PDB file of C-alpha atoms in Angstrom:
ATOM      1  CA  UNK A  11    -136.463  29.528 -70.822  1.00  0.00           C
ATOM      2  CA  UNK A  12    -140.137  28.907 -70.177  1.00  0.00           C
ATOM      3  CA  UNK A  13    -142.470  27.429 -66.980  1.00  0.00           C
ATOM      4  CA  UNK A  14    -143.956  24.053 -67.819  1.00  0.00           C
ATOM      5  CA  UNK A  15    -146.377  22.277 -65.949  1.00  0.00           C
ATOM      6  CA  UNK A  16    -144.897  18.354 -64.760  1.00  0.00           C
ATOM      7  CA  UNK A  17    -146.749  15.552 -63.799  1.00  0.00           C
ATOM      8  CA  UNK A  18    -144.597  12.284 -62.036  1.00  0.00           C
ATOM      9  CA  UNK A  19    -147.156   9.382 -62.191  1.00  0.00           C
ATOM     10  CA  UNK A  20    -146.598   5.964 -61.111  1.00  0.00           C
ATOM     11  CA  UNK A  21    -147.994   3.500 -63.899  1.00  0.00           C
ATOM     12  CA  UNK A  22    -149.494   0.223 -63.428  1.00  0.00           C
ATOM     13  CA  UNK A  23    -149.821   0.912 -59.461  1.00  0.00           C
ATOM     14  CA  UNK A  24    -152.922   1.544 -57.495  1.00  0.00           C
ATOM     15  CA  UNK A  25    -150.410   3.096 -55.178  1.00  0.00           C
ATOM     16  CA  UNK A  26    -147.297   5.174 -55.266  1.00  0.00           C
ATOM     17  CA  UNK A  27    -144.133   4.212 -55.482  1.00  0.00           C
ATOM     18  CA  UNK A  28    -145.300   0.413 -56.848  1.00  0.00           C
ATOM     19  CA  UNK A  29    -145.214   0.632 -60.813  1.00  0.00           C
ATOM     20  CA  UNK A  30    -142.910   2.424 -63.931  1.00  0.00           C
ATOM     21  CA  UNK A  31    -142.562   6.233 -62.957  1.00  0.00           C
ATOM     22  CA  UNK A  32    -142.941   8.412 -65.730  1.00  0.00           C
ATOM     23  CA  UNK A  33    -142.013  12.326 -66.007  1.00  0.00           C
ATOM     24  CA  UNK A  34    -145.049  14.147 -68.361  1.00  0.00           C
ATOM     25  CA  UNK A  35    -144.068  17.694 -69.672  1.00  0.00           C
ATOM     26  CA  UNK A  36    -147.460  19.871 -70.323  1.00  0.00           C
ATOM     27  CA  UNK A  37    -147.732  22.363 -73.003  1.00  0.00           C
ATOM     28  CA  UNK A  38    -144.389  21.457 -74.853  1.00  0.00           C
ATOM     29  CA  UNK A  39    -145.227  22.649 -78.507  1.00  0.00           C
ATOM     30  CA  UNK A  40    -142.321  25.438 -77.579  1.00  0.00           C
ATOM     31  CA  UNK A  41    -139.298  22.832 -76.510  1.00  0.00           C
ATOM     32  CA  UNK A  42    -136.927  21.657 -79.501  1.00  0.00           C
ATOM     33  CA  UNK A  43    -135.789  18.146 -79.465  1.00  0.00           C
ATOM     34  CA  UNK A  44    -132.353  18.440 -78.134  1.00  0.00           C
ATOM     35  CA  UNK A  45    -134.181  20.140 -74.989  1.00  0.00           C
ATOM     36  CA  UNK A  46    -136.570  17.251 -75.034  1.00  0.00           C
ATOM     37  CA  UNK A  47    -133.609  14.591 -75.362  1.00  0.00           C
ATOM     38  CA  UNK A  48    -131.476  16.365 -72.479  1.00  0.00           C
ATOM     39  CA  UNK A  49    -134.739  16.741 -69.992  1.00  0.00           C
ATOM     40  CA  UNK A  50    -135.076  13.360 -70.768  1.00  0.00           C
ATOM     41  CA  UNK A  51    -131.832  12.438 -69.909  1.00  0.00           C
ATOM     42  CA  UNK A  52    -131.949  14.356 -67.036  1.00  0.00           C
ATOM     43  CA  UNK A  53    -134.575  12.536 -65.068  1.00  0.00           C
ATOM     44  CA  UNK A  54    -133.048   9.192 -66.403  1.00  0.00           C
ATOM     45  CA  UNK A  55    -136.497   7.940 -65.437  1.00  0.00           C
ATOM     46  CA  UNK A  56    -136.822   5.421 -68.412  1.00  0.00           C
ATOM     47  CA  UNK A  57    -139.282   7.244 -70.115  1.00  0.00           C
ATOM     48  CA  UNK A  58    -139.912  10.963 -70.462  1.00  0.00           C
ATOM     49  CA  UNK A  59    -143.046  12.455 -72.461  1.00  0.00           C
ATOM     50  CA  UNK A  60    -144.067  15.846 -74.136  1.00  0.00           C
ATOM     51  CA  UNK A  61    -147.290  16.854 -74.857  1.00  0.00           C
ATOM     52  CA  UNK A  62    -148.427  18.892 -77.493  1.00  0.00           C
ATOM     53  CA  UNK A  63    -150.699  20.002 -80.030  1.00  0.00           C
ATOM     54  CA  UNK A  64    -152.036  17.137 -82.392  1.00  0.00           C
ATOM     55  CA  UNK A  65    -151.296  17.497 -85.909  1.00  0.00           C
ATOM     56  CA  UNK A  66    -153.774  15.137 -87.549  1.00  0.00           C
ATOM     57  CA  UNK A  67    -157.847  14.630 -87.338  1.00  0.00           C
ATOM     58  CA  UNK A  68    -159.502  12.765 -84.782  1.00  0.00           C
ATOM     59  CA  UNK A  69    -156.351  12.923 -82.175  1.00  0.00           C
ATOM     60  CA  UNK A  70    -156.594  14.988 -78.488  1.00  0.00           C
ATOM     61  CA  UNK A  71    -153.133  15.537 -78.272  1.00  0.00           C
ATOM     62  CA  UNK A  72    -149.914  14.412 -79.577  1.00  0.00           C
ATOM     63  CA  UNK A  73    -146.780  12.762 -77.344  1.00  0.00           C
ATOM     64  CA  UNK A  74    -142.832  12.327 -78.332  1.00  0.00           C
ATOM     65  CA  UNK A  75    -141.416   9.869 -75.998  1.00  0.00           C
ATOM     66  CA  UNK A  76    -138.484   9.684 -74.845  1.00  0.00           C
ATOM     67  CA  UNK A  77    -135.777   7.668 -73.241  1.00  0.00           C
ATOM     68  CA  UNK A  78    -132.333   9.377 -72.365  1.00  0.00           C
ATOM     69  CA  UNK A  79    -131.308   6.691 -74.958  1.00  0.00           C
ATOM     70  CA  UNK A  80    -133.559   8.384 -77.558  1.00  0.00           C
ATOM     71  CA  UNK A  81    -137.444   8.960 -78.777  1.00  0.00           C
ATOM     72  CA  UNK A  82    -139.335   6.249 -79.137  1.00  0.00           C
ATOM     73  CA  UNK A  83    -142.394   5.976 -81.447  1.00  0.00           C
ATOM     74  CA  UNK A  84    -144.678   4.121 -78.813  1.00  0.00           C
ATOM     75  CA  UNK A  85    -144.174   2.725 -75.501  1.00  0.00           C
ATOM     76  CA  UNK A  86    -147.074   1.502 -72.938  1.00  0.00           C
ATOM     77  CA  UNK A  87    -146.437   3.205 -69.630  1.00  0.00           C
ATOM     78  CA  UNK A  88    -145.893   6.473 -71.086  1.00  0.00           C
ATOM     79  CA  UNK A  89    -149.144   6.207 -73.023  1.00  0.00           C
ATOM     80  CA  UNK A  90    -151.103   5.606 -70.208  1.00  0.00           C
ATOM     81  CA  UNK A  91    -149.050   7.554 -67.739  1.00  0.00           C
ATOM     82  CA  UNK A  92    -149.619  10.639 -70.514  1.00  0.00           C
ATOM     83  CA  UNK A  93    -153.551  10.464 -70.820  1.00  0.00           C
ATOM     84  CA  UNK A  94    -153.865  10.168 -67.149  1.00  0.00           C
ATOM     85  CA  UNK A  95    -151.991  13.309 -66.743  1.00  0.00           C
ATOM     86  CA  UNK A  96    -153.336  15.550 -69.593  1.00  0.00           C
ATOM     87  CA  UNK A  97    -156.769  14.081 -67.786  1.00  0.00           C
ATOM     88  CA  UNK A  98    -155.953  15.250 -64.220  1.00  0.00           C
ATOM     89  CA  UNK A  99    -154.607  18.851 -66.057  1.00  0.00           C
ATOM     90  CA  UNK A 100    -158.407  19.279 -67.160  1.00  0.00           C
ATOM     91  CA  UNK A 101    -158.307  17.513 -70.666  1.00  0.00           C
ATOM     92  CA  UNK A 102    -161.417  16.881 -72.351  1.00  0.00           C
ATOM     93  CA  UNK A 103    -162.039  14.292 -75.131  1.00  0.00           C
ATOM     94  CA  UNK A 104    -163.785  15.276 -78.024  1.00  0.00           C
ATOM     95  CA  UNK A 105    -165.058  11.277 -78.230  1.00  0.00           C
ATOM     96  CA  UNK A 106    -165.847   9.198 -75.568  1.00  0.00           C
ATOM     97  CA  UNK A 107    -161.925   7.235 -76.139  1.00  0.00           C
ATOM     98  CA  UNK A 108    -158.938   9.918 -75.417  1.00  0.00           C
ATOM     99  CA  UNK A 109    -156.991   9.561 -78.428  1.00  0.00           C
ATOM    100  CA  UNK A 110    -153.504  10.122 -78.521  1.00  0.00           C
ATOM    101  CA  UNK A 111    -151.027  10.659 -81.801  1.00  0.00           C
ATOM    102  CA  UNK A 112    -147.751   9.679 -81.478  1.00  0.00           C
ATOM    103  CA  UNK A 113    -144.466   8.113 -83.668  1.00  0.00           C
ATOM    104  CA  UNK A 114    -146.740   4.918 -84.337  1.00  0.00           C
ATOM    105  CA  UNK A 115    -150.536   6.952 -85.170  1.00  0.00           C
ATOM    106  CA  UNK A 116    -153.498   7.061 -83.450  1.00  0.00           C
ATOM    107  CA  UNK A 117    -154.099   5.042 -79.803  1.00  0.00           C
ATOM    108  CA  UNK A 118    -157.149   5.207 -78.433  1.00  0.00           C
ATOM    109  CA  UNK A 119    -157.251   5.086 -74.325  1.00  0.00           C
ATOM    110  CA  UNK A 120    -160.332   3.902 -72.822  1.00  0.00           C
ATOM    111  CA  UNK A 121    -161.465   5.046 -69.174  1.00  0.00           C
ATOM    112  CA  UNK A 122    -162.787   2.667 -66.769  1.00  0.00           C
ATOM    113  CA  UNK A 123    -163.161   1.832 -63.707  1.00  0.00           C
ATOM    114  CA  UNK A 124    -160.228  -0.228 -62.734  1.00  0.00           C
ATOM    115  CA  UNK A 125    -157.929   2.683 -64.650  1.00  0.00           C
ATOM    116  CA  UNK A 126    -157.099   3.417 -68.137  1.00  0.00           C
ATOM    117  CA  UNK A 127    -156.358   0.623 -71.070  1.00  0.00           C
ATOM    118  CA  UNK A 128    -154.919   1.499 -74.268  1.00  0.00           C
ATOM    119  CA  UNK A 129    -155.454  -0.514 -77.606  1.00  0.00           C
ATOM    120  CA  UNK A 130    -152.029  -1.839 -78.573  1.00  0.00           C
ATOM    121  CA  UNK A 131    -150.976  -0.665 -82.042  1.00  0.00           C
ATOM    122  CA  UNK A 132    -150.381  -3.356 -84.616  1.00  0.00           C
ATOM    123  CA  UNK A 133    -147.012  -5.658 -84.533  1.00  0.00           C
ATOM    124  CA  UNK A 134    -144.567  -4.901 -87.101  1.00  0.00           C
ATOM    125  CA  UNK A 135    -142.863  -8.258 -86.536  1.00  0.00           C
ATOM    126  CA  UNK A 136    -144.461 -11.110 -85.412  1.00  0.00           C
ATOM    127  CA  UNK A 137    -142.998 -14.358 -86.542  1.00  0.00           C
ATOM    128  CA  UNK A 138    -140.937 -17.371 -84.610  1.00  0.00           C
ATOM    129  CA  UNK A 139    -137.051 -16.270 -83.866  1.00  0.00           C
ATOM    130  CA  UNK A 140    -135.498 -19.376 -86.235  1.00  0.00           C
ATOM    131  CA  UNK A 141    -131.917 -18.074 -86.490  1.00  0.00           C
ATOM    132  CA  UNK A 142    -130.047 -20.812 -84.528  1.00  0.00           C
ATOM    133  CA  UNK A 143    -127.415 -18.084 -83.712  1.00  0.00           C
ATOM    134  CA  UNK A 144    -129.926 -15.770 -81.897  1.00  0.00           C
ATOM    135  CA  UNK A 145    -131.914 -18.529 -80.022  1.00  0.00           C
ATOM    136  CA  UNK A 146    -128.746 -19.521 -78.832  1.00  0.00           C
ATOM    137  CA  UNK A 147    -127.574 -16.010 -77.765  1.00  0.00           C
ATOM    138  CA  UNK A 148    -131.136 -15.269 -76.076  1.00  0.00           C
ATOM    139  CA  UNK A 149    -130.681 -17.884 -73.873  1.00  0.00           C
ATOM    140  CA  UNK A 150    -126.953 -17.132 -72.695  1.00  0.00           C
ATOM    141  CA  UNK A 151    -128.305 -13.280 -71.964  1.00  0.00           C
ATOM    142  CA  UNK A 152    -130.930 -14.918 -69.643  1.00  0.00           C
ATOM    143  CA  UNK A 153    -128.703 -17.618 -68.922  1.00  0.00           C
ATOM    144  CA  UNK A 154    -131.424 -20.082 -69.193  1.00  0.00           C
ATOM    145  CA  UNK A 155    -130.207 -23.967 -70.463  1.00  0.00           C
ATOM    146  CA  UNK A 156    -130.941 -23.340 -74.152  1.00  0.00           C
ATOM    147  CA  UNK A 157    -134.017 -26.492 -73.025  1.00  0.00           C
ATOM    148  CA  UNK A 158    -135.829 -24.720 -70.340  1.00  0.00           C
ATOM    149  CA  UNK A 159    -136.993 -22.028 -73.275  1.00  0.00           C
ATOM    150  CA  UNK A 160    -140.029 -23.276 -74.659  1.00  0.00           C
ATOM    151  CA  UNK A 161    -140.831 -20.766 -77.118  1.00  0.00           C
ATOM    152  CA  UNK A 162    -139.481 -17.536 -78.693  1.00  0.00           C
ATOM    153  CA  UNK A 163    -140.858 -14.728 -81.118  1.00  0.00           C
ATOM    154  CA  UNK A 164    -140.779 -11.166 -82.377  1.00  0.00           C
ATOM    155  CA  UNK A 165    -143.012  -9.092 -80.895  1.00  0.00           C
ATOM    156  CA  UNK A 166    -142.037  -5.676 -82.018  1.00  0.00           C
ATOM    157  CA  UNK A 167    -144.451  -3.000 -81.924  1.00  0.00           C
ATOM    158  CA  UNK A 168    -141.909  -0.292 -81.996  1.00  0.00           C
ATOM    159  CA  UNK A 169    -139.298  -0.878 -79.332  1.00  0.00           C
ATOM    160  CA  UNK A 170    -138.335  -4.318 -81.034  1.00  0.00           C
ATOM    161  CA  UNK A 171    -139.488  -7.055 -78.161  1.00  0.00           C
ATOM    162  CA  UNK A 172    -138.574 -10.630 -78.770  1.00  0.00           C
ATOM    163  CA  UNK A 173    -140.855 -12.338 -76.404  1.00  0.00           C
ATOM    164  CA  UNK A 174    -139.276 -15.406 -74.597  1.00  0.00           C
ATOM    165  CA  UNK A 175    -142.106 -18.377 -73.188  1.00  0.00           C
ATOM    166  CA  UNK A 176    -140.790 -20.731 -70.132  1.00  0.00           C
ATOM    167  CA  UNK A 177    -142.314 -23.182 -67.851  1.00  0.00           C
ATOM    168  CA  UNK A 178    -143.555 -21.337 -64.671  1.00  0.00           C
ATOM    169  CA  UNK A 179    -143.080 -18.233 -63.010  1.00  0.00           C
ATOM    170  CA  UNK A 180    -140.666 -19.300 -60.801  1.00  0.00           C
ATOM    171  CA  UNK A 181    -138.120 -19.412 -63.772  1.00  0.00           C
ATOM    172  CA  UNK A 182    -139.202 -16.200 -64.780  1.00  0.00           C
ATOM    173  CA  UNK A 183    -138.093 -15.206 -61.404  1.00  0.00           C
ATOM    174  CA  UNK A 184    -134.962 -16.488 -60.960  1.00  0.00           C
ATOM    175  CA  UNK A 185    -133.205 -15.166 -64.534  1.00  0.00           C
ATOM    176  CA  UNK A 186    -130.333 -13.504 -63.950  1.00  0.00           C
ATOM    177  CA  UNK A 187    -129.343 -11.547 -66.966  1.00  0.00           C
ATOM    178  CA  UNK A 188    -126.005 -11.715 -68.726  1.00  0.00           C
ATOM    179  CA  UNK A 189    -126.058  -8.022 -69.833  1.00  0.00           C
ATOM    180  CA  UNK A 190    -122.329  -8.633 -72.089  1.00  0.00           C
ATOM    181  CA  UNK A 191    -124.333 -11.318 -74.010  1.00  0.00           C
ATOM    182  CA  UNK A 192    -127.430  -8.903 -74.495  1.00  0.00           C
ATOM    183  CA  UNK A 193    -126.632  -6.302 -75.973  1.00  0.00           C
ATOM    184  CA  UNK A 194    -128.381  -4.633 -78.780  1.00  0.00           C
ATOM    185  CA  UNK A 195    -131.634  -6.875 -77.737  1.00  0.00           C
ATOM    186  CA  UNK A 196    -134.761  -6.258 -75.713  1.00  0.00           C
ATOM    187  CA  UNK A 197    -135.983  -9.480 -73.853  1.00  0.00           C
ATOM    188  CA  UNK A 198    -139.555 -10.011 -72.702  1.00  0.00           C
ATOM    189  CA  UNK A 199    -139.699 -13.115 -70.581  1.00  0.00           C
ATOM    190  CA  UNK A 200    -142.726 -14.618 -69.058  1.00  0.00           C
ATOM    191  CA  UNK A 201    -144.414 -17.755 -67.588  1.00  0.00           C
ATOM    192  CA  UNK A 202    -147.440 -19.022 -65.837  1.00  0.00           C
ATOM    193  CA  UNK A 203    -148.051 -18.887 -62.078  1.00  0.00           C
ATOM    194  CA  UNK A 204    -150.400 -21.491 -60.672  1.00  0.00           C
ATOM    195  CA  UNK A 205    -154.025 -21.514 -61.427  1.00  0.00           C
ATOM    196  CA  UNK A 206    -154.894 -20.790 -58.126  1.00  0.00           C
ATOM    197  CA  UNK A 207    -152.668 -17.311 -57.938  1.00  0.00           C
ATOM    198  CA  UNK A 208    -153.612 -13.922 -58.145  1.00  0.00           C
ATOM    199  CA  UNK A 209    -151.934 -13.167 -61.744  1.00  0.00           C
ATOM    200  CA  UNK A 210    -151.809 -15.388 -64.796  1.00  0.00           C
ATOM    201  CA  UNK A 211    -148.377 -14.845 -65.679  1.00  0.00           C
ATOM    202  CA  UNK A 212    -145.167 -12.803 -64.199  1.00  0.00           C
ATOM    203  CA  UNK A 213    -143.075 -10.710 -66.979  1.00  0.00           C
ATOM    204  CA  UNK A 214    -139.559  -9.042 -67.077  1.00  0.00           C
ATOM    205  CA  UNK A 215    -138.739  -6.767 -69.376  1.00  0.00           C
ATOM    206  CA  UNK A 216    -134.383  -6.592 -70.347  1.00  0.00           C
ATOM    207  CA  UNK A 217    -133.094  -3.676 -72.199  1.00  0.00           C
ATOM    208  CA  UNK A 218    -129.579  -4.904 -73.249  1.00  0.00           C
ATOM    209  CA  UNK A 219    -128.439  -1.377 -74.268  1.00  0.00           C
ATOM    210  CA  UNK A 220    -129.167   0.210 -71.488  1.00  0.00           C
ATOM    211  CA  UNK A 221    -127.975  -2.257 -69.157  1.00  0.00           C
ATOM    212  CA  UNK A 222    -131.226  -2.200 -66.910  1.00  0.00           C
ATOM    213  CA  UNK A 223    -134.630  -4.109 -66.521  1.00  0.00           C
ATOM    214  CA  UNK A 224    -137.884  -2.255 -66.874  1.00  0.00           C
ATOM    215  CA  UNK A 225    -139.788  -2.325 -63.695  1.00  0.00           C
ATOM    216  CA  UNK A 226    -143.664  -2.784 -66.154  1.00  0.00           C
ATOM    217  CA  UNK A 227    -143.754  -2.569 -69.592  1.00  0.00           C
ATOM    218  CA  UNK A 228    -146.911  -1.844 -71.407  1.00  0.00           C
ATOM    219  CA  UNK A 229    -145.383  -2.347 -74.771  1.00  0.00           C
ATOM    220  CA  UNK A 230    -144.234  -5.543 -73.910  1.00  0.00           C
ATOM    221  CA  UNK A 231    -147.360  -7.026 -72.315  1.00  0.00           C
ATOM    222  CA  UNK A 232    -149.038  -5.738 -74.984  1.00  0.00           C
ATOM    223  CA  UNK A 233    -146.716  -8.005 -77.819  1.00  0.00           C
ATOM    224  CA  UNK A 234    -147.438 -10.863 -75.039  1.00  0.00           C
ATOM    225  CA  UNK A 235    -151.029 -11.285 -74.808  1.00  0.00           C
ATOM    226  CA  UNK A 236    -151.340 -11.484 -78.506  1.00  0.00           C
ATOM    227  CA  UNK A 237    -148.569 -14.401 -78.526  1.00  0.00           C
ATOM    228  CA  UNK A 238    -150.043 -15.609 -75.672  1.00  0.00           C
ATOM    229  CA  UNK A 239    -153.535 -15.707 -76.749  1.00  0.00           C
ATOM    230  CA  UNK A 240    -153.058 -16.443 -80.065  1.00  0.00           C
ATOM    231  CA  UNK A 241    -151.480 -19.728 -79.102  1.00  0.00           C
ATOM    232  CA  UNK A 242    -154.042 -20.507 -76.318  1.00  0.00           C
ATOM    233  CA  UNK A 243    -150.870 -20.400 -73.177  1.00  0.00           C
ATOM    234  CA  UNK A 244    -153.570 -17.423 -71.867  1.00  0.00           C
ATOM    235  CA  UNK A 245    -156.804 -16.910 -71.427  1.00  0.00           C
ATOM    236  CA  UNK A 246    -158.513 -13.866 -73.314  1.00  0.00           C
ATOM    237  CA  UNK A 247    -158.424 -11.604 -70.225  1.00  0.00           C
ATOM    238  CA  UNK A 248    -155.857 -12.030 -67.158  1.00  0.00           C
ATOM    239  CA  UNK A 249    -153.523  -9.737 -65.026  1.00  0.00           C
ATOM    240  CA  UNK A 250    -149.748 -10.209 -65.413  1.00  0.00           C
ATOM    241  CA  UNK A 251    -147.406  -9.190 -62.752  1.00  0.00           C
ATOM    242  CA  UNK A 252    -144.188  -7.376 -63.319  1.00  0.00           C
ATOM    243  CA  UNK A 253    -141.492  -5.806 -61.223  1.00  0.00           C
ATOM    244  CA  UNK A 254    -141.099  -8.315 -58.562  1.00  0.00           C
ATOM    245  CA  UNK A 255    -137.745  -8.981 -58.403  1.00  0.00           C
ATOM    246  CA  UNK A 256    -137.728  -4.982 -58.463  1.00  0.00           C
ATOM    247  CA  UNK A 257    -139.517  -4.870 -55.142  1.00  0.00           C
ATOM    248  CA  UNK A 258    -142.340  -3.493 -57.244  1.00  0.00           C
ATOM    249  CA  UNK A 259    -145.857  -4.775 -57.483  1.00  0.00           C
ATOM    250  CA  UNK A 260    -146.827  -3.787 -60.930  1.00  0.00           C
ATOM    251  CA  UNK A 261    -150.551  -5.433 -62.034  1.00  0.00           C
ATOM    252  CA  UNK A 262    -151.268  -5.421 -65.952  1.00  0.00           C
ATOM    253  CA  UNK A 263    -154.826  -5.843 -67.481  1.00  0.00           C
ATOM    254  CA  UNK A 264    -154.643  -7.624 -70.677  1.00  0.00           C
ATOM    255  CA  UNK A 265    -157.714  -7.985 -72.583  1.00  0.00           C
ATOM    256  CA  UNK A 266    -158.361  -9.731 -75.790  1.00  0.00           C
ATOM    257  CA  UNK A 267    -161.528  -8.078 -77.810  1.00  0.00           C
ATOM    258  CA  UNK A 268    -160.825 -10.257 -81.464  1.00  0.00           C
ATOM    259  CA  UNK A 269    -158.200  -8.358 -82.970  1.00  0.00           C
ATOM    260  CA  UNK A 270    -157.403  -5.571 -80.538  1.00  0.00           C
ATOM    261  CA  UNK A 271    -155.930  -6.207 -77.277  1.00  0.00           C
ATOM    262  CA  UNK A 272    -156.178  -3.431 -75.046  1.00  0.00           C
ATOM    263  CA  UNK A 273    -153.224  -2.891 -71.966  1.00  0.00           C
ATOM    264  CA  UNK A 274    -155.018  -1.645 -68.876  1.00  0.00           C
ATOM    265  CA  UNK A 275    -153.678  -0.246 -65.249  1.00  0.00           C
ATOM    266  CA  UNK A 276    -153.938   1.975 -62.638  1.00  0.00           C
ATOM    267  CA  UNK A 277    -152.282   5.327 -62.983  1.00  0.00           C
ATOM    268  CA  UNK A 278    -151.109   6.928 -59.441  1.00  0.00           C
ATOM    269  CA  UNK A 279    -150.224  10.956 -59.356  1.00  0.00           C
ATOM    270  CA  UNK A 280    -146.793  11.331 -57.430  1.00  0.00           C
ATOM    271  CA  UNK A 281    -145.830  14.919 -57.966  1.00  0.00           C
ATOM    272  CA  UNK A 282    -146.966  18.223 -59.680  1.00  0.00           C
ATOM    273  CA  UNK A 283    -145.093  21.260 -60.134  1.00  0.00           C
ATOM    274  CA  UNK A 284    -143.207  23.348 -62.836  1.00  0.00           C
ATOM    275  CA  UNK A 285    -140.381  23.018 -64.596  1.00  0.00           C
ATOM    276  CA  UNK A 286    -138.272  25.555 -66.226  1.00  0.00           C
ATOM    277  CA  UNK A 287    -137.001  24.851 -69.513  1.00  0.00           C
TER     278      UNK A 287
END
């Protein structure tokens, strides 16, 4: 058993206690994965990272993330959450970008001023959901009339989003999932507050394994703004809000730079301590 440094940061929050908690382990290169898997289902925060060593060129540090479901190869709140604390630990970039290697390569994390902002990695799928079967079984898990959903696509960039477009907010708001006729799928629903509002668009994020909805999802927003974008529903930079029905205030920067879009929040420290494992 060995002392590890923990960091519990609140993603996507300029404050505590008002984004995606995530539980960073420092200095991990000593923990096997079964001890990663169990801390991770331990906290049964829905994320849990490790950071060690990086293994290729170019990279700061490498991250396994994990859920107490499993590791995942990328996920947007623990990428941000991670750099933030490796940061506040006394990390130093050897380029001006923190670059972090994990499942899914390199990510470069840019610092600014309003937070961090990762560049999303590329989609693996990205293409219309056509199988009249699924369409039909997405909207009985949001339990949406099958003609209030307006558009639906992959938008997997590792934890397998299909992205679900519908008229306003509002909607958005008032889903109430139907977690029997979800399972196996992740759900990423959004649509469009009006102009006048703070954010462009509110998001939920449904896990239908795990029976729970993420309170902000970087991984999702990032699959979003692409669709979004690409399609002209969003303009090339807005701020999507997430969490809501949560009693969370999560805020999202999504910016467009040609190909790249880079996910961008606020980072807020909660705790630091140790942790014996």
């Amino acid at each position: 058993m060995t002392s590890h440094a923990i960091s519990w940061v609140d993603v996507f929050s300029a404050a505590p206690l008002g984004g995606n908690p995530l539980a960073v382990v420092h200095a991990a290169d000593g923990l096997d994965e079964d001890t990663m898997a169990r801390f991770a289902r331990w906290t049964n925060l829905s994320e849990t990272t490790f950071l060690l060593e990086p293994t290729v060129p170019g990279a700061d540090y490498r991250v396994r993330i994990f859920t107490p479901g499993g590791e995942l190869p990328f996920a947007g709140h623990p990428t941000l959450g991670t750099a933030s604390a490796w940061l506040a630990l006394g990390g130093e970039p050897a380029g001006e970008d923190v670059v972090q290697e994990c499942g899914a390569g390199l990510v470069s994390v840019r610092r600014r001023a309003d937070g961090l902002s990762f560049a999303a990695p590329p989609l693996l799928r990205y293409e219309p959901v056509a199988e009249p079967a699924l369409l039909d079984r997405v909207a009985r898990s949001l339990r949406l009339d099958p003609s209030a959903v307006l558009d639906v696509s992959w938008l997997d960039n590792g934890p397998g989003w299909i992205g679900v477009r519908v008229a306003d907010a509002e909607t958005v708001l008032g889903v109430r999932a139907d977690w029997s006729a979800m399972a196996g799928l992740k759900l990423g629903v959004v649509g469009p507050h009006p102009e006048d509002a703070e954010c462009a668009v509110e998001v939920r994020a449904f896990v239908g394994d795990w029976v729970v909805e993420d309170p902000v999802t970087g991984s999702l927003n990032a699959g979003l703004a692409r669709w979004l974008t690409d399609h002209g529903w969003a303009p090339d930079r807005y701020v999507a809000a997430q969490g809501t029905v949560l009693g969370r205030t999560g805020r999202v920067l999504l910016e467009r730079d040609a190909e790249t879009v880079w996910v961008g929040g606020h980072v807020s420290p909660v705790v630091r301590g140790t942790v014996e494992l």
